[in-house]
């Protein structure tokens, strides 16, 4: 894959597809990790005299037309403002994505200046399944620039106009973030030091069963945490009360458990759970063993015996990949499990990779320094699909230099 050092960028408009999809509380950015992760490429392009035109998405705009989506938002305005703060220079936000306002911003950029297009998902063509609709948007975006740089790792698994169709229309290269993310994931898939331990948490097994099946080939031990662990516990015959459950996934989960046993891959499940009276930050709660979880309680975190068990299962690891919080860490009363997993992984001296939007936000919210881990990936779905062994459309498009 060509990198930005291979492009002659001075004086040219470079359309930079970045992943600036940060979590928002209203218009307030609650974690700016993805903006910070994009800085090296932006700064390098600007320093080399490029006219940097950033294209990014934010949230899930709704509606069938551009007008409806743009009216509903979210606008990239708070992101452009935060980026300007971090860069210490102005970032002009266009009033549209690929219309007259975008063309005016592109034309007005001086060498080394940075501009931004509005939320690319205001354009229904961005995420369209219809090749012609995506191509139409890609052509309008291509007309704004002379070069394309793909650095939005978190969106690389999407077959979207600005990720998949646009690179083919302009000379293109990968940004530093994408190159770094791919290098890390490659280390996980090519001969990782053993034991290789994977911790998977988060809300739903349906999101992650495919990667689990693939990891049975690679990992020595799989620790299942968080919301998805209840379906696994249920498949092993435990009652989980009102906890998050994907009942229709039980047969598939049972098959995965059997497959793991056959291959000698150890699967580690919680042994105790924090059972709350409801899904609320101040819900009353108590610890129960998984063998006696009450029917009227909902688990929002794992218990102290599980924290210890998981830590012991991570202590000898030489390679760790972790995706998905181990509890509802957004509620401080239920963050202990996620904190314990993060602590145990931070003590591992081998390669440790944390992937996932919520997981990355969780470790930062809990106060872990970025150097507590070898790498905090900006991509959740993208990292998982890479580990599943699937081709990521955005990477495929960047690799094609024909
Ligand atoms: P990532 O974005 O890192 O890939 P996911 O999106 O899969 O992670 O999952 C994150 C969400 O899972 C968090 O919002 C968290 O609150 C939720 N979660 C974790 N454990 C539980 C649980 N026990 N019950 C309900 N939700 C949970
Ligand atoms: Mg998530």
JSON list of C-alpha atoms and ligand atoms in Angstrom, two decimals, residues 202-203 208 226-227 230 244 299-300 323-330 355-359, ligand 1:
[
{"chain": "A", "resi": 202, "resn": "UNK", "atom": "CA", "xyz": [-19.54, -5.48, 24.71]},
{"chain": "A", "resi": 203, "resn": "UNK", "atom": "CA", "xyz": [-23.20, -5.82, 24.24]},
{"chain": "A", "resi": 208, "resn": "UNK", "atom": "CA", "xyz": [-18.80, -10.89, 17.39]},
{"chain": "A", "resi": 226, "resn": "UNK", "atom": "CA", "xyz": [-19.72, -8.01, 29.47]},
{"chain": "A", "resi": 227, "resn": "UNK", "atom": "CA", "xyz": [-23.17, -8.14, 27.95]},
{"chain": "A", "resi": 230, "resn": "UNK", "atom": "CA", "xyz": [-24.82, -13.91, 29.48]},
{"chain": "A", "resi": 244, "resn": "UNK", "atom": "CA", "xyz": [-29.00, -8.87, 28.24]},
{"chain": "A", "resi": 299, "resn": "UNK", "atom": "CA", "xyz": [-26.30, -8.03, 35.51]},
{"chain": "A", "resi": 300, "resn": "UNK", "atom": "CA", "xyz": [-24.49, -4.80, 34.65]},
{"chain": "A", "resi": 323, "resn": "UNK", "atom": "CA", "xyz": [-12.56, -5.61, 22.32]},
{"chain": "A", "resi": 324, "resn": "UNK", "atom": "CA", "xyz": [-15.70, -4.68, 24.21]},
{"chain": "A", "resi": 325, "resn": "UNK", "atom": "CA", "xyz": [-16.20, -3.34, 27.75]},
{"chain": "A", "resi": 326, "resn": "UNK", "atom": "CA", "xyz": [-16.73, -5.90, 30.53]},
{"chain": "A", "resi": 327, "resn": "UNK", "atom": "CA", "xyz": [-19.74, -4.09, 31.97]},
{"chain": "A", "resi": 328, "resn": "UNK", "atom": "CA", "xyz": [-21.77, -0.91, 31.70]},
{"chain": "A", "resi": 329, "resn": "UNK", "atom": "CA", "xyz": [-18.67, 1.19, 32.36]},
{"chain": "A", "resi": 330, "resn": "UNK", "atom": "CA", "xyz": [-20.62, 4.36, 31.53]},
{"chain": "A", "resi": 355, "resn": "UNK", "atom": "CA", "xyz": [-9.83, -2.16, 19.75]},
{"chain": "A", "resi": 356, "resn": "UNK", "atom": "CA", "xyz": [-13.29, -0.65, 19.55]},
{"chain": "A", "resi": 357, "resn": "UNK", "atom": "CA", "xyz": [-14.85, 2.77, 19.86]},
{"chain": "A", "resi": 358, "resn": "UNK", "atom": "CA", "xyz": [-16.44, 2.15, 23.25]},
{"chain": "A", "resi": 359, "resn": "UNK", "atom": "CA", "xyz": [-13.47, 0.15, 24.55]},
{"chain": "B", "resi": 1, "resn": "LIG", "atom": "P1", "xyz": [-16.83, -1.52, 21.13]},
{"chain": "B", "resi": 1, "resn": "LIG", "atom": "O1", "xyz": [-17.42, -0.21, 20.66]},
{"chain": "B", "resi": 1, "resn": "LIG", "atom": "O2", "xyz": [-15.58, -1.31, 21.93]},
{"chain": "B", "resi": 1, "resn": "LIG", "atom": "O3", "xyz": [-16.65, -2.50, 20.00]},
{"chain": "B", "resi": 1, "resn": "LIG", "atom": "P2", "xyz": [-19.41, -2.61, 21.87]},
{"chain": "B", "resi": 1, "resn": "LIG", "atom": "O4", "xyz": [-20.06, -1.52, 21.06]},
{"chain": "B", "resi": 1, "resn": "LIG", "atom": "O5", "xyz": [-19.48, -3.98, 21.39]},
{"chain": "B", "resi": 1, "resn": "LIG", "atom": "O6", "xyz": [-17.86, -2.19, 22.15]},
{"chain": "B", "resi": 1, "resn": "LIG", "atom": "O7", "xyz": [-20.05, -2.62, 23.34]},
{"chain": "B", "resi": 1, "resn": "LIG", "atom": "C1", "xyz": [-20.05, -1.50, 24.17]},
{"chain": "B", "resi": 1, "resn": "LIG", "atom": "C2", "xyz": [-21.28, -1.40, 25.00]},
{"chain": "B", "resi": 1, "resn": "LIG", "atom": "O8", "xyz": [-21.55, -2.63, 25.69]},
{"chain": "B", "resi": 1, "resn": "LIG", "atom": "C3", "xyz": [-21.13, -0.36, 26.07]},
{"chain": "B", "resi": 1, "resn": "LIG", "atom": "O9", "xyz": [-22.00, 0.72, 25.80]},
{"chain": "B", "resi": 1, "resn": "LIG", "atom": "C4", "xyz": [-21.52, -1.09, 27.37]},
{"chain": "B", "resi": 1, "resn": "LIG", "atom": "O10", "xyz": [-22.36, -0.34, 28.21]},
{"chain": "B", "resi": 1, "resn": "LIG", "atom": "C5", "xyz": [-22.24, -2.32, 26.86]},
{"chain": "B", "resi": 1, "resn": "LIG", "atom": "N1", "xyz": [-22.18, -3.39, 27.85]},
{"chain": "B", "resi": 1, "resn": "LIG", "atom": "C6", "xyz": [-21.10, -3.99, 28.35]},
{"chain": "B", "resi": 1, "resn": "LIG", "atom": "N2", "xyz": [-21.43, -4.86, 29.33]},
{"chain": "B", "resi": 1, "resn": "LIG", "atom": "C7", "xyz": [-22.78, -4.81, 29.44]},
{"chain": "B", "resi": 1, "resn": "LIG", "atom": "C8", "xyz": [-23.74, -5.44, 30.29]},
{"chain": "B", "resi": 1, "resn": "LIG", "atom": "N3", "xyz": [-23.34, -6.29, 31.22]},
{"chain": "B", "resi": 1, "resn": "LIG", "atom": "N4", "xyz": [-25.03, -5.16, 30.11]},
{"chain": "B", "resi": 1, "resn": "LIG", "atom": "C9", "xyz": [-25.41, -4.26, 29.19]},
{"chain": "B", "resi": 1, "resn": "LIG", "atom": "N5", "xyz": [-24.57, -3.62, 28.36]},
{"chain": "B", "resi": 1, "resn": "LIG", "atom": "C10", "xyz": [-23.26, -3.87, 28.49]}
]
